[in-house]
mmCIF file with all atom_site columns, C-alpha atoms in Angstrom:
data_model
loop_
_atom_site.group_PDB
_atom_site.id
_atom_site.type_symbol
_atom_site.label_atom_id
_atom_site.label_alt_id
_atom_site.label_comp_id
_atom_site.label_asym_id
_atom_site.label_entity_id
_atom_site.label_seq_id
_atom_site.pdbx_PDB_ins_code
_atom_site.Cartn_x
_atom_site.Cartn_y
_atom_site.Cartn_z
_atom_site.occupancy
_atom_site.B_iso_or_equiv
_atom_site.pdbx_formal_charge
_atom_site.auth_seq_id
_atom_site.auth_comp_id
_atom_site.auth_asym_id
_atom_site.auth_atom_id
_atom_site.pdbx_PDB_model_num
ATOM 1   C CA . MET A 1 1   ? -0.099  -0.119 0.025   1.00 0.00 ? 1   MET A CA 1
ATOM 2   C CA . ASP A 1 2   ? 2.871   2.588  1.190   1.00 0.00 ? 2   ASP A CA 1
ATOM 3   C CA . ASN A 1 3   ? 4.692   1.270  -2.315  1.00 0.00 ? 3   ASN A CA 1
ATOM 4   C CA . LYS A 1 4   ? 1.512   2.304  -4.134  1.00 0.00 ? 4   LYS A CA 1
ATOM 5   C CA . ILE A 1 5   ? 0.738   5.816  -2.567  1.00 0.00 ? 5   ILE A CA 1
ATOM 6   C CA . LYS A 1 6   ? 4.723   6.918  -3.159  1.00 0.00 ? 6   LYS A CA 1
ATOM 7   C CA . ASN A 1 7   ? 3.761   5.564  -6.873  1.00 0.00 ? 7   ASN A CA 1
ATOM 8   C CA . ALA A 1 8   ? 0.847   7.703  -7.136  1.00 0.00 ? 8   ALA A CA 1
ATOM 9   C CA . LEU A 1 9   ? 2.611   10.773 -5.666  1.00 0.00 ? 9   LEU A CA 1
ATOM 10  C CA . ASP A 1 10  ? 5.678   10.678 -8.019  1.00 0.00 ? 10  ASP A CA 1
ATOM 11  C CA . ASP A 1 11  ? 2.791   10.063 -10.707 1.00 0.00 ? 11  ASP A CA 1
ATOM 12  C CA . ILE A 1 12  ? 1.372   13.429 -9.426  1.00 0.00 ? 12  ILE A CA 1
ATOM 13  C CA . ASN A 1 13  ? 5.057   15.262 -8.980  1.00 0.00 ? 13  ASN A CA 1
ATOM 14  C CA . MET A 1 14  ? 5.630   14.035 -12.540 1.00 0.00 ? 14  MET A CA 1
ATOM 15  C CA . ILE A 1 15  ? 2.980   15.352 -14.154 1.00 0.00 ? 15  ILE A CA 1
ATOM 16  C CA . LYS A 1 16  ? 3.692   19.002 -11.880 1.00 0.00 ? 16  LYS A CA 1
ATOM 17  C CA . GLU A 1 17  ? 6.608   19.105 -13.824 1.00 0.00 ? 17  GLU A CA 1
ATOM 18  C CA . VAL A 1 18  ? 5.901   18.558 -17.161 1.00 0.00 ? 18  VAL A CA 1
ATOM 19  C CA . MET A 1 19  ? 2.950   21.096 -16.761 1.00 0.00 ? 19  MET A CA 1
ATOM 20  C CA . ASN A 1 20  ? 5.517   23.779 -15.567 1.00 0.00 ? 20  ASN A CA 1
ATOM 21  C CA . LYS A 1 21  ? 7.911   22.701 -18.290 1.00 0.00 ? 21  LYS A CA 1
ATOM 22  C CA . THR A 1 22  ? 5.036   23.327 -20.916 1.00 0.00 ? 22  THR A CA 1
ATOM 23  C CA . GLN A 1 23  ? 3.547   26.794 -19.522 1.00 0.00 ? 23  GLN A CA 1
ATOM 24  C CA . GLN A 1 24  ? 7.266   27.870 -19.143 1.00 0.00 ? 24  GLN A CA 1
ATOM 25  C CA . ASN A 1 25  ? 7.503   26.848 -22.985 1.00 0.00 ? 25  ASN A CA 1
ATOM 26  C CA . LEU A 1 26  ? 4.563   28.961 -24.017 1.00 0.00 ? 26  LEU A CA 1
ATOM 27  C CA . SER A 1 27  ? 5.948   31.635 -21.423 1.00 0.00 ? 27  SER A CA 1
ATOM 28  C CA . SER A 1 28  ? 8.783   32.020 -23.551 1.00 0.00 ? 28  SER A CA 1
ATOM 29  C CA . PHE A 1 29  ? 7.016   32.704 -26.764 1.00 0.00 ? 29  PHE A CA 1
ATOM 30  C CA . SER A 1 30  ? 4.606   35.288 -25.207 1.00 0.00 ? 30  SER A CA 1
ATOM 31  C CA . GLY A 1 31  ? 7.995   36.963 -23.958 1.00 0.00 ? 31  GLY A CA 1
ATOM 32  C CA . PHE A 1 32  ? 8.938   36.294 -27.367 1.00 0.00 ? 32  PHE A CA 1
ATOM 33  C CA . MET A 1 33  ? 6.076   38.378 -29.004 1.00 0.00 ? 33  MET A CA 1
ATOM 34  C CA . ILE A 1 34  ? 6.589   40.915 -26.184 1.00 0.00 ? 34  ILE A CA 1
ATOM 35  C CA . SER A 1 35  ? 10.148  41.490 -27.354 1.00 0.00 ? 35  SER A CA 1
ATOM 36  C CA . VAL A 1 36  ? 9.348   41.736 -30.663 1.00 0.00 ? 36  VAL A CA 1
ATOM 37  C CA . GLY A 1 37  ? 6.670   44.488 -29.768 1.00 0.00 ? 37  GLY A CA 1
ATOM 38  C CA . GLY A 1 38  ? 8.720   46.478 -27.674 1.00 0.00 ? 38  GLY A CA 1
ATOM 39  C CA . ILE A 1 39  ? 11.806  46.244 -30.181 1.00 0.00 ? 39  ILE A CA 1
ATOM 40  C CA . TYR A 1 40  ? 9.467   47.797 -32.675 1.00 0.00 ? 40  TYR A CA 1
ATOM 41  C CA . LEU A 1 41  ? 8.082   50.586 -30.458 1.00 0.00 ? 41  LEU A CA 1
ATOM 42  C CA . PHE A 1 42  ? 11.866  51.188 -29.575 1.00 0.00 ? 42  PHE A CA 1
ATOM 43  C CA . TYR A 1 43  ? 12.683  51.556 -33.387 1.00 0.00 ? 43  TYR A CA 1
ATOM 44  C CA . ILE A 1 44  ? 9.522   54.119 -33.752 1.00 0.00 ? 44  ILE A CA 1
ATOM 45  C CA . VAL A 1 45  ? 11.070  56.360 -31.713 1.00 0.00 ? 45  VAL A CA 1
ATOM 46  C CA . LEU A 1 46  ? 14.573  56.395 -33.519 1.00 0.00 ? 46  LEU A CA 1
ATOM 47  C CA . GLU A 1 47  ? 12.134  56.808 -36.288 1.00 0.00 ? 47  GLU A CA 1
ATOM 48  C CA . GLN A 1 48  ? 10.761  60.151 -34.805 1.00 0.00 ? 48  GLN A CA 1
ATOM 49  C CA . ILE A 1 49  ? 14.439  61.183 -33.845 1.00 0.00 ? 49  ILE A CA 1
ATOM 50  C CA . THR A 1 50  ? 15.301  61.066 -37.065 1.00 0.00 ? 50  THR A CA 1
ATOM 51  C CA . TYR A 1 51  ? 12.841  63.049 -38.725 1.00 0.00 ? 51  TYR A CA 1
ATOM 52  C CA . TYR A 1 52  ? 13.440  65.355 -36.162 1.00 0.00 ? 52  TYR A CA 1
ATOM 53  C CA . LEU A 1 53  ? 17.302  65.583 -36.848 1.00 0.00 ? 53  LEU A CA 1
ATOM 54  C CA . ARG A 1 54  ? 15.877  65.925 -40.714 1.00 0.00 ? 54  ARG A CA 1
ATOM 55  C CA . ASN A 1 55  ? 13.414  68.670 -39.822 1.00 0.00 ? 55  ASN A CA 1
ATOM 56  C CA . VAL A 1 56  ? 15.511  71.035 -37.648 1.00 0.00 ? 56  VAL A CA 1
ATOM 57  C CA . TYR A 1 57  ? 19.319  70.356 -39.471 1.00 0.00 ? 57  TYR A CA 1
ATOM 58  C CA . GLY A 1 58  ? 18.113  69.374 -43.026 1.00 0.00 ? 58  GLY A CA 1
ATOM 59  C CA . TYR A 1 59  ? 18.701  66.781 -45.156 1.00 0.00 ? 59  TYR A CA 1
ATOM 60  C CA . SER A 1 60  ? 22.257  67.463 -45.430 1.00 0.00 ? 60  SER A CA 1
ATOM 61  C CA . SER A 1 61  ? 23.269  67.735 -41.802 1.00 0.00 ? 61  SER A CA 1
ATOM 62  C CA . SER A 1 62  ? 25.646  64.937 -41.027 1.00 0.00 ? 62  SER A CA 1
ATOM 63  C CA . ILE A 1 63  ? 23.821  63.444 -38.130 1.00 0.00 ? 63  ILE A CA 1
ATOM 64  C CA . TYR A 1 64  ? 20.588  63.072 -40.011 1.00 0.00 ? 64  TYR A CA 1
ATOM 65  C CA . ARG A 1 65  ? 22.496  61.207 -42.669 1.00 0.00 ? 65  ARG A CA 1
ATOM 66  C CA . THR A 1 66  ? 24.314  58.936 -40.058 1.00 0.00 ? 66  THR A CA 1
ATOM 67  C CA . MET A 1 67  ? 20.924  58.014 -38.280 1.00 0.00 ? 67  MET A CA 1
ATOM 68  C CA . SER A 1 68  ? 18.991  58.039 -41.489 1.00 0.00 ? 68  SER A CA 1
ATOM 69  C CA . HIS A 1 69  ? 21.786  54.904 -42.337 1.00 0.00 ? 69  HIS A CA 1
ATOM 70  C CA . ILE A 1 70  ? 21.666  53.431 -39.054 1.00 0.00 ? 70  ILE A CA 1
ATOM 71  C CA . LEU A 1 71  ? 17.753  53.510 -38.651 1.00 0.00 ? 71  LEU A CA 1
ATOM 72  C CA . PRO A 1 72  ? 16.954  50.946 -41.149 1.00 0.00 ? 72  PRO A CA 1
ATOM 73  C CA . LEU A 1 73  ? 19.423  48.065 -39.622 1.00 0.00 ? 73  LEU A CA 1
ATOM 74  C CA . THR A 1 74  ? 18.179  48.641 -35.940 1.00 0.00 ? 74  THR A CA 1
ATOM 75  C CA . LEU A 1 75  ? 14.847  47.213 -36.630 1.00 0.00 ? 75  LEU A CA 1
ATOM 76  C CA . LEU A 1 76  ? 16.935  44.007 -38.510 1.00 0.00 ? 76  LEU A CA 1
ATOM 77  C CA . PHE A 1 77  ? 19.904  43.768 -35.866 1.00 0.00 ? 77  PHE A CA 1
ATOM 78  C CA . GLY A 1 78  ? 17.183  43.607 -33.171 1.00 0.00 ? 78  GLY A CA 1
ATOM 79  C CA . TYR A 1 79  ? 15.349  40.702 -34.656 1.00 0.00 ? 79  TYR A CA 1
ATOM 80  C CA . ILE A 1 80  ? 18.328  38.952 -34.760 1.00 0.00 ? 80  ILE A CA 1
ATOM 81  C CA . ALA A 1 81  ? 19.166  39.379 -31.364 1.00 0.00 ? 81  ALA A CA 1
ATOM 82  C CA . ILE A 1 82  ? 15.868  38.733 -29.874 1.00 0.00 ? 82  ILE A CA 1
ATOM 83  C CA . TRP A 1 83  ? 15.582  35.174 -31.699 1.00 0.00 ? 83  TRP A CA 1
ATOM 84  C CA . VAL A 1 84  ? 19.244  34.335 -31.013 1.00 0.00 ? 84  VAL A CA 1
ATOM 85  C CA . ILE A 1 85  ? 18.436  35.283 -27.440 1.00 0.00 ? 85  ILE A CA 1
ATOM 86  C CA . PHE A 1 86  ? 15.229  32.960 -27.450 1.00 0.00 ? 86  PHE A CA 1
ATOM 87  C CA . HIS A 1 87  ? 16.659  30.469 -29.735 1.00 0.00 ? 87  HIS A CA 1
ATOM 88  C CA . ILE A 1 88  ? 19.321  30.082 -27.309 1.00 0.00 ? 88  ILE A CA 1
ATOM 89  C CA . LYS A 1 89  ? 17.129  29.942 -23.895 1.00 0.00 ? 89  LYS A CA 1
ATOM 90  C CA . GLN A 1 90  ? 15.097  26.801 -25.548 1.00 0.00 ? 90  GLN A CA 1
ATOM 91  C CA . LYS A 1 91  ? 16.734  23.529 -24.986 1.00 0.00 ? 91  LYS A CA 1
ATOM 92  C CA . ASN A 1 92  ? 14.167  21.191 -26.868 1.00 0.00 ? 92  ASN A CA 1
ATOM 93  C CA . ASN A 1 93  ? 14.006  22.204 -30.028 1.00 0.00 ? 93  ASN A CA 1
ATOM 94  C CA . ASP A 1 94  ? 11.218  20.180 -30.713 1.00 0.00 ? 94  ASP A CA 1
ATOM 95  C CA . THR A 1 95  ? 8.650   21.876 -28.462 1.00 0.00 ? 95  THR A CA 1
ATOM 96  C CA . LEU A 1 96  ? 6.028   24.256 -30.019 1.00 0.00 ? 96  LEU A CA 1
ATOM 97  C CA . ASN A 1 97  ? 7.424   26.722 -28.425 1.00 0.00 ? 97  ASN A CA 1
ATOM 98  C CA . ASN A 1 98  ? 10.273  26.748 -30.190 1.00 0.00 ? 98  ASN A CA 1
ATOM 99  C CA . LYS A 1 99  ? 8.813   26.004 -33.510 1.00 0.00 ? 99  LYS A CA 1
ATOM 100 C CA . LEU A 1 100 ? 6.999   29.193 -33.137 1.00 0.00 ? 100 LEU A CA 1
ATOM 101 C CA . ILE A 1 101 ? 9.616   31.393 -32.248 1.00 0.00 ? 101 ILE A CA 1
ATOM 102 C CA . ASN A 1 102 ? 11.388  29.926 -35.185 1.00 0.00 ? 102 ASN A CA 1
ATOM 103 C CA . ILE A 1 103 ? 8.757   30.753 -37.769 1.00 0.00 ? 103 ILE A CA 1
ATOM 104 C CA . TRP A 1 104 ? 8.374   34.149 -36.221 1.00 0.00 ? 104 TRP A CA 1
ATOM 105 C CA . GLY A 1 105 ? 12.014  35.056 -36.405 1.00 0.00 ? 105 GLY A CA 1
ATOM 106 C CA . ILE A 1 106 ? 12.310  33.604 -40.143 1.00 0.00 ? 106 ILE A CA 1
ATOM 107 C CA . ILE A 1 107 ? 9.340   35.902 -40.804 1.00 0.00 ? 107 ILE A CA 1
ATOM 108 C CA . LEU A 1 108 ? 10.822  38.950 -39.137 1.00 0.00 ? 108 LEU A CA 1
ATOM 109 C CA . ILE A 1 109 ? 14.324  38.768 -40.461 1.00 0.00 ? 109 ILE A CA 1
ATOM 110 C CA . GLY A 1 110 ? 13.910  37.404 -43.884 1.00 0.00 ? 110 GLY A CA 1
ATOM 111 C CA . SER A 1 111 ? 11.230  39.877 -44.610 1.00 0.00 ? 111 SER A CA 1
ATOM 112 C CA . ASN A 1 112 ? 13.150  42.708 -43.401 1.00 0.00 ? 112 ASN A CA 1
ATOM 113 C CA . ILE A 1 113 ? 16.236  41.612 -44.963 1.00 0.00 ? 113 ILE A CA 1
ATOM 114 C CA . PHE A 1 114 ? 13.938  41.287 -48.489 1.00 0.00 ? 114 PHE A CA 1
ATOM 115 C CA . TYR A 1 115 ? 12.406  44.553 -48.127 1.00 0.00 ? 115 TYR A CA 1
ATOM 116 C CA . TRP A 1 116 ? 15.975  46.219 -47.181 1.00 0.00 ? 116 TRP A CA 1
ATOM 117 C CA . PHE A 1 117 ? 17.071  45.025 -50.378 1.00 0.00 ? 117 PHE A CA 1
ATOM 118 C CA . TYR A 1 118 ? 13.843  45.826 -52.467 1.00 0.00 ? 118 TYR A CA 1
ATOM 119 C CA . GLN A 1 119 ? 14.172  49.704 -51.384 1.00 0.00 ? 119 GLN A CA 1
ATOM 120 C CA . ILE A 1 120 ? 18.232  49.632 -52.576 1.00 0.00 ? 120 ILE A CA 1
ATOM 121 C CA . ILE A 1 121 ? 17.123  48.437 -56.115 1.00 0.00 ? 121 ILE A CA 1
ATOM 122 C CA . LEU A 1 122 ? 14.137  50.700 -56.013 1.00 0.00 ? 122 LEU A CA 1
ATOM 123 C CA . PRO A 1 123 ? 14.882  53.480 -58.519 1.00 0.00 ? 123 PRO A CA 1
ATOM 124 C CA . ILE A 1 124 ? 14.707  56.673 -58.040 1.00 0.00 ? 124 ILE A CA 1
ATOM 125 C CA . GLY A 1 125 ? 11.962  59.462 -59.129 1.00 0.00 ? 125 GLY A CA 1
ATOM 126 C CA . ASN A 1 126 ? 8.506   60.555 -58.811 1.00 0.00 ? 126 ASN A CA 1
ATOM 127 C CA . ASN A 1 127 ? 5.928   59.295 -60.877 1.00 0.00 ? 127 ASN A CA 1
ATOM 128 C CA . SER A 1 128 ? 3.169   56.731 -60.710 1.00 0.00 ? 128 SER A CA 1
ATOM 129 C CA . ILE A 1 129 ? 4.873   53.728 -61.922 1.00 0.00 ? 129 ILE A CA 1
ATOM 130 C CA . ILE A 1 130 ? 7.864   54.182 -58.623 1.00 0.00 ? 130 ILE A CA 1
ATOM 131 C CA . ASN A 1 131 ? 5.033   55.599 -56.448 1.00 0.00 ? 131 ASN A CA 1
ATOM 132 C CA . MET A 1 132 ? 3.207   52.322 -57.034 1.00 0.00 ? 132 MET A CA 1
ATOM 133 C CA . LEU A 1 133 ? 6.319   50.177 -56.627 1.00 0.00 ? 133 LEU A CA 1
ATOM 134 C CA . VAL A 1 134 ? 6.751   52.090 -53.079 1.00 0.00 ? 134 VAL A CA 1
ATOM 135 C CA . ARG A 1 135 ? 3.383   50.981 -51.693 1.00 0.00 ? 135 ARG A CA 1
ATOM 136 C CA . VAL A 1 136 ? 4.105   47.620 -53.080 1.00 0.00 ? 136 VAL A CA 1
ATOM 137 C CA . ALA A 1 137 ? 7.207   47.289 -50.560 1.00 0.00 ? 137 ALA A CA 1
ATOM 138 C CA . GLN A 1 138 ? 4.976   47.070 -47.558 1.00 0.00 ? 138 GLN A CA 1
ATOM 139 C CA . LEU A 1 139 ? 3.695   43.880 -48.984 1.00 0.00 ? 139 LEU A CA 1
ATOM 140 C CA . ILE A 1 140 ? 6.877   42.163 -48.297 1.00 0.00 ? 140 ILE A CA 1
ATOM 141 C CA . LEU A 1 141 ? 6.297   43.152 -44.234 1.00 0.00 ? 141 LEU A CA 1
ATOM 142 C CA . PHE A 1 142 ? 2.355   42.637 -44.701 1.00 0.00 ? 142 PHE A CA 1
ATOM 143 C CA . LEU A 1 143 ? 1.657   39.490 -46.018 1.00 0.00 ? 143 LEU A CA 1
ATOM 144 C CA . PRO A 1 144 ? 4.504   36.927 -44.122 1.00 0.00 ? 144 PRO A CA 1
ATOM 145 C CA . VAL A 1 145 ? 3.201   38.871 -41.090 1.00 0.00 ? 145 VAL A CA 1
ATOM 146 C CA . VAL A 1 146 ? -0.718  38.067 -41.686 1.00 0.00 ? 146 VAL A CA 1
ATOM 147 C CA . VAL A 1 147 ? 0.501   34.277 -42.846 1.00 0.00 ? 147 VAL A CA 1
ATOM 148 C CA . GLY A 1 148 ? 2.567   33.992 -39.767 1.00 0.00 ? 148 GLY A CA 1
ATOM 149 C CA . GLY A 1 149 ? -0.367  35.141 -37.592 1.00 0.00 ? 149 GLY A CA 1
ATOM 150 C CA . ILE A 1 150 ? -2.312  32.334 -38.910 1.00 0.00 ? 150 ILE A CA 1
ATOM 151 C CA . VAL A 1 151 ? -0.126  29.813 -38.783 1.00 0.00 ? 151 VAL A CA 1
ATOM 152 C CA . THR A 1 152 ? 0.599   31.110 -34.938 1.00 0.00 ? 152 THR A CA 1
ATOM 153 C CA . ALA A 1 153 ? -3.458  30.718 -34.643 1.00 0.00 ? 153 ALA A CA 1
ATOM 154 C CA . VAL A 1 154 ? -4.079  27.036 -36.173 1.00 0.00 ? 154 VAL A CA 1
ATOM 155 C CA . MET A 1 155 ? -0.537  25.905 -33.936 1.00 0.00 ? 155 MET A CA 1
ATOM 156 C CA . LEU A 1 156 ? -2.135  27.025 -31.152 1.00 0.00 ? 156 LEU A CA 1
ATOM 157 C CA . LYS A 1 157 ? -5.536  26.479 -31.734 1.00 0.00 ? 157 LYS A CA 1
ATOM 158 C CA . ASP A 1 158 ? -6.372  29.547 -30.328 1.00 0.00 ? 158 ASP A CA 1
ATOM 159 C CA . ILE A 1 159 ? -9.343  31.663 -32.570 1.00 0.00 ? 159 ILE A CA 1
ATOM 160 C CA . ILE A 1 160 ? -8.983  34.650 -30.790 1.00 0.00 ? 160 ILE A CA 1
ATOM 161 C CA . ILE A 1 161 ? -5.736  35.161 -32.166 1.00 0.00 ? 161 ILE A CA 1
ATOM 162 C CA . LEU A 1 162 ? -7.485  34.145 -35.833 1.00 0.00 ? 162 LEU A CA 1
ATOM 163 C CA . ILE A 1 163 ? -9.476  36.770 -35.190 1.00 0.00 ? 163 ILE A CA 1
ATOM 164 C CA . PHE A 1 164 ? -7.280  39.524 -34.370 1.00 0.00 ? 164 PHE A CA 1
ATOM 165 C CA . ASP A 1 165 ? -5.084  38.642 -37.514 1.00 0.00 ? 165 ASP A CA 1
ATOM 166 C CA . ILE A 1 166 ? -7.845  38.630 -39.676 1.00 0.00 ? 166 ILE A CA 1
ATOM 167 C CA . GLY A 1 167 ? -9.159  41.850 -38.334 1.00 0.00 ? 167 GLY A CA 1
ATOM 168 C CA . PHE A 1 168 ? -5.682  43.582 -39.079 1.00 0.00 ? 168 PHE A CA 1
ATOM 169 C CA . ALA A 1 169 ? -5.236  42.025 -42.361 1.00 0.00 ? 169 ALA A CA 1
ATOM 170 C CA . ILE A 1 170 ? -9.087  43.322 -43.288 1.00 0.00 ? 170 ILE A CA 1
ATOM 171 C CA . ALA A 1 171 ? -7.946  46.728 -41.943 1.00 0.00 ? 171 ALA A CA 1
ATOM 172 C CA . TYR A 1 172 ? -4.968  47.307 -44.059 1.00 0.00 ? 172 TYR A CA 1
ATOM 173 C CA . ILE A 1 173 ? -6.648  45.356 -47.416 1.00 0.00 ? 173 ILE A CA 1
ATOM 174 C CA . PHE A 1 174 ? -9.025  48.474 -46.533 1.00 0.00 ? 174 PHE A CA 1
ATOM 175 C CA . LEU A 1 175 ? -6.548  51.249 -46.103 1.00 0.00 ? 175 LEU A CA 1
ATOM 176 C CA . PHE A 1 176 ? -4.274  50.473 -48.632 1.00 0.00 ? 176 PHE A CA 1
ATOM 177 C CA . VAL A 1 177 ? -6.925  50.297 -51.578 1.00 0.00 ? 177 VAL A CA 1
ATOM 178 C CA . GLY A 1 178 ? -8.189  53.816 -50.138 1.00 0.00 ? 178 GLY A CA 1
ATOM 179 C CA . MET A 1 179 ? -4.548  55.063 -50.612 1.00 0.00 ? 179 MET A CA 1
ATOM 180 C CA . LYS A 1 180 ? -5.107  57.899 -48.082 1.00 0.00 ? 180 LYS A CA 1
ATOM 181 C CA . GLU A 1 181 ? -2.121  59.601 -46.999 1.00 0.00 ? 181 GLU A CA 1
ATOM 182 C CA . ILE A 1 182 ? -1.063  61.377 -43.614 1.00 0.00 ? 182 ILE A CA 1
ATOM 183 C CA . ALA A 1 183 ? 1.609   63.184 -42.141 1.00 0.00 ? 183 ALA A CA 1
ATOM 184 C CA . TYR A 1 184 ? 4.000   61.112 -40.233 1.00 0.00 ? 184 TYR A CA 1
ATOM 185 C CA . GLY A 1 185 ? 7.201   62.924 -38.141 1.00 0.00 ? 185 GLY A CA 1
ATOM 186 C CA . THR A 1 186 ? 6.019   66.145 -37.797 1.00 0.00 ? 186 THR A CA 1
ATOM 187 C CA . ILE A 1 187 ? 7.931   66.997 -34.677 1.00 0.00 ? 187 ILE A CA 1
ATOM 188 C CA . GLY A 1 188 ? 10.097  70.283 -35.358 1.00 0.00 ? 188 GLY A CA 1
ATOM 189 C CA . GLY A 1 189 ? 8.679   70.185 -39.198 1.00 0.00 ? 189 GLY A CA 1
ATOM 190 C CA . ILE A 1 190 ? 6.161   69.553 -41.417 1.00 0.00 ? 190 ILE A CA 1
ATOM 191 C CA . GLY A 1 191 ? 7.237   65.687 -41.710 1.00 0.00 ? 191 GLY A CA 1
ATOM 192 C CA . THR A 1 192 ? 6.550   63.454 -45.001 1.00 0.00 ? 192 THR A CA 1
ATOM 193 C CA . ARG A 1 193 ? 3.273   62.066 -45.682 1.00 0.00 ? 193 ARG A CA 1
ATOM 194 C CA . ILE A 1 194 ? 3.155   58.121 -45.728 1.00 0.00 ? 194 ILE A CA 1
ATOM 195 C CA . PRO A 1 195 ? -0.147  55.812 -46.788 1.00 0.00 ? 195 PRO A CA 1
ATOM 196 C CA . LEU A 1 196 ? -2.650  55.120 -44.252 1.00 0.00 ? 196 LEU A CA 1
ATOM 197 C CA . ASN A 1 197 ? -1.857  51.489 -44.150 1.00 0.00 ? 197 ASN A CA 1
ATOM 198 C CA . SER A 1 198 ? 1.733   52.055 -43.305 1.00 0.00 ? 198 SER A CA 1
ATOM 199 C CA . ILE A 1 199 ? 0.510   53.348 -39.946 1.00 0.00 ? 199 ILE A CA 1
ATOM 200 C CA . CYS A 1 200 ? -1.936  50.478 -39.437 1.00 0.00 ? 200 CYS A CA 1
ATOM 201 C CA . LEU A 1 201 ? 1.279   48.235 -40.060 1.00 0.00 ? 201 LEU A CA 1
ATOM 202 C CA . LYS A 1 202 ? 3.375   49.850 -37.580 1.00 0.00 ? 202 LYS A CA 1
ATOM 203 C CA . ILE A 1 203 ? 0.702   49.816 -34.984 1.00 0.00 ? 203 ILE A CA 1
ATOM 204 C CA . PHE A 1 204 ? 0.166   46.030 -35.404 1.00 0.00 ? 204 PHE A CA 1
ATOM 205 C CA . LEU A 1 205 ? 3.871   45.190 -35.287 1.00 0.00 ? 205 LEU A CA 1
ATOM 206 C CA . SER A 1 206 ? 4.586   47.377 -32.027 1.00 0.00 ? 206 SER A CA 1
ATOM 207 C CA . ILE A 1 207 ? 1.324   47.612 -30.017 1.00 0.00 ? 207 ILE A CA 1
ATOM 208 C CA . GLY A 1 208 ? -0.164  44.338 -31.471 1.00 0.00 ? 208 GLY A CA 1
ATOM 209 C CA . PHE A 1 209 ? 2.689   42.072 -30.885 1.00 0.00 ? 209 PHE A CA 1
ATOM 210 C CA . LEU A 1 210 ? 2.654   43.603 -27.387 1.00 0.00 ? 210 LEU A CA 1
ATOM 211 C CA . LEU A 1 211 ? -0.983  42.554 -27.199 1.00 0.00 ? 211 LEU A CA 1
ATOM 212 C CA . ILE A 1 212 ? -0.470  39.174 -28.580 1.00 0.00 ? 212 ILE A CA 1
ATOM 213 C CA . GLY A 1 213 ? 1.943   38.378 -26.115 1.00 0.00 ? 213 GLY A CA 1
ATOM 214 C CA . ILE A 1 214 ? 0.203   39.762 -23.231 1.00 0.00 ? 214 ILE A CA 1
ATOM 215 C CA . TYR A 1 215 ? -2.960  37.285 -24.162 1.00 0.00 ? 215 TYR A CA 1
ATOM 216 C CA . LEU A 1 216 ? -0.753  34.304 -24.371 1.00 0.00 ? 216 LEU A CA 1
ATOM 217 C CA . LYS A 1 217 ? 1.255   35.038 -21.047 1.00 0.00 ? 217 LYS A CA 1
ATOM 218 C CA . LYS A 1 218 ? -2.486  35.494 -19.297 1.00 0.00 ? 218 LYS A CA 1
ATOM 219 C CA . TRP A 1 219 ? -3.724  32.408 -21.226 1.00 0.00 ? 219 TRP A CA 1
ATOM 220 C CA . ARG A 1 220 ? -0.443  29.802 -20.180 1.00 0.00 ? 220 ARG A CA 1
ATOM 221 C CA . LYS A 1 221 ? -1.108  30.943 -16.007 1.00 0.00 ? 221 LYS A CA 1
ATOM 222 C CA . VAL A 1 222 ? -5.108  30.219 -16.755 1.00 0.00 ? 222 VAL A CA 1
ATOM 223 C CA . HIS A 1 223 ? -4.785  27.150 -19.036 1.00 0.00 ? 223 HIS A CA 1
ATOM 224 C CA . GLY A 1 224 ? -1.380  25.841 -19.212 1.00 0.00 ? 224 GLY A CA 1
ATOM 225 C CA . ASN A 1 225 ? -1.242  23.157 -21.535 1.00 0.00 ? 225 ASN A CA 1
ATOM 226 C CA . THR A 1 226 ? -4.774  22.382 -21.897 1.00 0.00 ? 226 THR A CA 1
ATOM 227 C CA . VAL A 1 227 ? -6.304  23.748 -25.514 1.00 0.00 ? 227 VAL A CA 1
ATOM 228 C CA . ASN A 1 228 ? -7.994  27.245 -25.303 1.00 0.00 ? 228 ASN A CA 1
ATOM 229 C CA . THR A 1 229 ? -11.491 26.477 -25.060 1.00 0.00 ? 229 THR A CA 1
ATOM 230 C CA . ARG A 1 230 ? -12.144 29.310 -27.691 1.00 0.00 ? 230 ARG A CA 1
ATOM 231 C CA . SER A 1 231 ? -10.450 26.929 -29.963 1.00 0.00 ? 231 SER A CA 1
ATOM 232 C CA . ILE A 1 232 ? -10.099 26.851 -33.795 1.00 0.00 ? 232 ILE A CA 1
ATOM 233 C CA . SER A 1 233 ? -10.990 23.282 -33.856 1.00 0.00 ? 233 SER A CA 1
ATOM 234 C CA . ASP A 1 234 ? -14.841 23.787 -31.565 1.00 0.00 ? 234 ASP A CA 1
#
């Protein structure tokens, strides 16, 4: 009898240990998403500072030209640093958590590299064709993020993330087709007019990622390794 009780207690402790490890895994992915949103907010701050330097000191100032060269690489290297840190922390590459981190690492880093090269080869000028090519460039960042959101929702079986992702996609497409623009970077000057869909993307990559990370962190504490009751499969 004593051995049966001891074995039962050992089984309970093992189950608790497995649940704690799984919860920690999901916590790591939520931390990854929060970190991605945080680095993009930091990028927006640097972007506003760069616009301010341009508005105050002009295009020809050395400080503005330096910042304009550093700015595009800040986000890329920030994503790389976040992915490396979270990837190293994961000892088991087969966990769902690590798979999601790798998927988003490929999406964020790959799309930004492709976008950076696209910007380099983009012709300089001001006509309808070039303006359309500039607008299409945003799709390089938009499409992978939407696909990543759908993949995440399916892998986690979470309908809330799917609705959030589709809602963002609909809003972005609506603004993209509308071709409306807004003044951006107006601190210290008149700023630059950019499409509203670009603002939508900035909000999603910063605040949107933070909200998803916080949501997953809260879900982990409540559900552990159970499938979300608001599951896609339901």
